[in-house]
Amino acid sequence: MAAVAAVIVNRMLASRRRLGQGQAAVWWGGPDAVSVCRAPWQFSCWNRSDPNRAALEALAADAAVLLPARTVADAALDGRLGDPTGGADHYHARGLRPAWVKGRRPVATVGRHLFYRIGP
């Protein structure tokens, strides 16, 4: 969970850097966590076709089941979490091979996930 939160923060920071230089935000993110998480086809639980989306949207913001995620997210957004991914802005589960991985090496492995830095 912390590693995915770091990816979200890294995407936010990349977009903010670009915006600060008068460039467009990276296409897979934005300057805030909501725009990063809901960028099309980036985090599967927010894809319109994913059955987890309706389940997430049905939860109250203060639902007890969300407490661990909220704790990690708060720490990540406040800069207290650190970055176990080495600056990664993309990841995938071990055993998958998305097309964007071709020719790239992971910068970190955390649990069952491989992490990559491919952005600006």
mmCIF file of C-alpha atoms in Angstrom:
data_model
loop_
_atom_site.group_PDB
_atom_site.id
_atom_site.type_symbol
_atom_site.label_atom_id
_atom_site.label_comp_id
_atom_site.label_asym_id
_atom_site.label_seq_id
_atom_site.Cartn_x
_atom_site.Cartn_y
_atom_site.Cartn_z
ATOM 1 C CA MET A 1 0.000 0.000 0.000
ATOM 2 C CA ALA A 2 2.831 2.402 0.847
ATOM 3 C CA ALA A 3 4.578 1.724 -2.454
ATOM 4 C CA VAL A 4 1.442 2.461 -4.480
ATOM 5 C CA ALA A 5 0.924 5.645 -2.456
ATOM 6 C CA ALA A 6 4.506 6.628 -3.339
ATOM 7 C CA VAL A 7 3.747 6.118 -7.044
ATOM 8 C CA ILE A 8 0.741 8.423 -6.710
ATOM 9 C CA VAL A 9 2.848 11.094 -5.002
ATOM 10 C CA ASN A 10 5.618 10.708 -7.599
ATOM 11 C CA ARG A 11 3.077 11.239 -10.380
ATOM 12 C CA MET A 12 1.720 14.319 -8.622
ATOM 13 C CA LEU A 13 5.209 15.753 -8.233
ATOM 14 C CA ALA A 14 6.078 15.081 -11.894
ATOM 15 C CA SER A 15 2.936 16.896 -13.021
ATOM 16 C CA ARG A 16 3.585 19.803 -10.664
ATOM 17 C CA ARG A 17 7.153 20.155 -11.973
ATOM 18 C CA ARG A 18 5.901 20.256 -15.546
ATOM 19 C CA LEU A 19 3.140 22.728 -14.740
ATOM 20 C CA GLY A 20 5.683 24.919 -12.936
ATOM 21 C CA GLN A 21 7.747 24.982 -16.133
ATOM 22 C CA GLY A 22 4.733 26.026 -18.208
ATOM 23 C CA GLN A 23 4.253 22.537 -19.670
ATOM 24 C CA ALA A 24 1.208 20.292 -19.592
ATOM 25 C CA ALA A 25 0.828 17.831 -16.725
ATOM 26 C CA VAL A 26 1.895 14.278 -17.523
ATOM 27 C CA TRP A 27 -0.943 12.462 -19.285
ATOM 28 C CA TRP A 28 -1.108 9.733 -16.629
ATOM 29 C CA GLY A 29 -1.537 12.058 -13.735
ATOM 30 C CA GLY A 30 -2.148 15.526 -12.468
ATOM 31 C CA PRO A 31 -1.154 17.887 -9.708
ATOM 32 C CA ASP A 32 -3.309 16.236 -7.038
ATOM 33 C CA ALA A 33 -4.067 12.727 -5.789
ATOM 34 C CA VAL A 34 -7.617 12.621 -7.163
ATOM 35 C CA SER A 35 -6.551 13.469 -10.718
ATOM 36 C CA VAL A 36 -3.715 10.928 -10.535
ATOM 37 C CA CYS A 37 -5.899 8.134 -9.174
ATOM 38 C CA ARG A 38 -8.707 8.790 -11.622
ATOM 39 C CA ALA A 39 -6.615 9.300 -14.743
ATOM 40 C CA PRO A 40 -8.064 6.958 -17.395
ATOM 41 C CA TRP A 41 -6.744 3.399 -17.271
ATOM 42 C CA GLN A 42 -4.094 4.070 -14.634
ATOM 43 C CA PHE A 43 -5.449 2.489 -11.460
ATOM 44 C CA SER A 44 -7.826 -0.330 -12.311
ATOM 45 C CA CYS A 45 -10.140 0.134 -9.338
ATOM 46 C CA TRP A 46 -11.220 3.489 -10.866
ATOM 47 C CA ASN A 47 -11.886 2.139 -14.359
ATOM 48 C CA ARG A 48 -15.593 2.393 -15.181
ATOM 49 C CA SER A 49 -15.674 -1.300 -16.090
ATOM 50 C CA ASP A 50 -13.993 -2.495 -12.880
ATOM 51 C CA PRO A 51 -16.417 -4.040 -10.356
ATOM 52 C CA ASN A 52 -14.332 -2.659 -7.493
ATOM 53 C CA ARG A 53 -15.191 0.921 -8.468
ATOM 54 C CA ALA A 54 -18.823 0.666 -7.417
ATOM 55 C CA ALA A 55 -17.776 -0.989 -4.158
ATOM 56 C CA LEU A 56 -15.301 1.823 -3.432
ATOM 57 C CA GLU A 57 -17.782 4.552 -4.263
ATOM 58 C CA ALA A 58 -20.391 2.940 -2.012
ATOM 59 C CA LEU A 59 -18.136 3.216 1.057
ATOM 60 C CA ALA A 60 -18.528 6.154 3.400
ATOM 61 C CA ALA A 61 -15.357 8.263 3.619
ATOM 62 C CA ASP A 62 -15.002 7.319 7.292
ATOM 63 C CA ALA A 63 -15.664 3.583 6.825
ATOM 64 C CA ALA A 64 -13.516 1.534 9.202
ATOM 65 C CA VAL A 65 -12.298 -0.679 6.352
ATOM 66 C CA LEU A 66 -10.635 2.379 4.794
ATOM 67 C CA LEU A 67 -8.666 3.356 7.896
ATOM 68 C CA PRO A 68 -5.390 1.617 6.920
ATOM 69 C CA ALA A 69 -5.520 3.122 3.436
ATOM 70 C CA ARG A 70 -6.369 6.578 4.773
ATOM 71 C CA THR A 71 -3.482 6.373 7.250
ATOM 72 C CA VAL A 72 -1.008 5.500 4.481
ATOM 73 C CA ALA A 73 -2.473 8.123 2.130
ATOM 74 C CA ASP A 74 -2.302 10.852 4.765
ATOM 75 C CA ALA A 75 1.329 10.000 5.526
ATOM 76 C CA ALA A 76 2.212 9.931 1.811
ATOM 77 C CA LEU A 77 0.531 13.248 1.070
ATOM 78 C CA ASP A 78 2.121 14.873 4.134
ATOM 79 C CA GLY A 79 5.594 13.669 3.122
ATOM 80 C CA ARG A 80 5.960 11.399 6.155
ATOM 81 C CA LEU A 81 5.918 8.093 4.292
ATOM 82 C CA GLY A 82 9.159 8.061 2.358
ATOM 83 C CA ASP A 83 9.482 6.363 -1.001
ATOM 84 C CA PRO A 84 10.172 2.628 -1.025
ATOM 85 C CA THR A 85 9.999 2.658 -4.848
ATOM 86 C CA GLY A 86 13.046 4.782 -5.654
ATOM 87 C CA GLY A 87 11.001 7.412 -7.476
ATOM 88 C CA ALA A 88 8.799 5.053 -9.492
ATOM 89 C CA ASP A 89 5.786 6.386 -11.339
ATOM 90 C CA HIS A 90 4.476 3.060 -12.693
ATOM 91 C CA TYR A 91 4.123 -0.473 -11.416
ATOM 92 C CA HIS A 92 2.596 -3.847 -12.192
ATOM 93 C CA ALA A 93 2.094 -7.142 -10.445
ATOM 94 C CA ARG A 94 4.795 -9.755 -10.839
ATOM 95 C CA GLY A 95 3.770 -12.255 -13.498
ATOM 96 C CA LEU A 96 2.157 -9.633 -15.740
ATOM 97 C CA ARG A 97 3.958 -8.028 -18.670
ATOM 98 C CA PRO A 98 2.226 -4.809 -19.766
ATOM 99 C CA ALA A 99 3.247 -3.404 -23.163
ATOM 100 C CA TRP A 100 4.794 -0.287 -21.575
ATOM 101 C CA VAL A 101 7.416 -2.443 -19.792
ATOM 102 C CA LYS A 102 9.215 -3.359 -23.017
ATOM 103 C CA GLY A 103 12.857 -2.265 -22.810
ATOM 104 C CA ARG A 104 12.553 -1.043 -19.210
ATOM 105 C CA ARG A 105 14.014 -2.364 -15.983
ATOM 106 C CA PRO A 106 12.318 -2.004 -12.617
ATOM 107 C CA VAL A 107 13.836 0.432 -10.130
ATOM 108 C CA ALA A 108 12.356 -1.461 -7.182
ATOM 109 C CA THR A 109 10.505 -4.595 -6.196
ATOM 110 C CA VAL A 110 8.099 -4.377 -3.283
ATOM 111 C CA GLY A 111 6.160 -7.479 -2.364
ATOM 112 C CA ARG A 112 4.591 -8.923 -5.515
ATOM 113 C CA HIS A 113 4.989 -5.724 -7.548
ATOM 114 C CA LEU A 114 7.675 -4.313 -9.826
ATOM 115 C CA PHE A 115 8.148 -0.527 -9.935
ATOM 116 C CA TYR A 116 9.445 1.620 -12.796
ATOM 117 C CA ARG A 117 10.342 5.235 -13.408
ATOM 118 C CA ILE A 118 9.341 6.067 -16.963
ATOM 119 C CA GLY A 119 8.156 9.655 -16.749
ATOM 120 C CA PRO A 120 9.842 13.010 -16.911
#
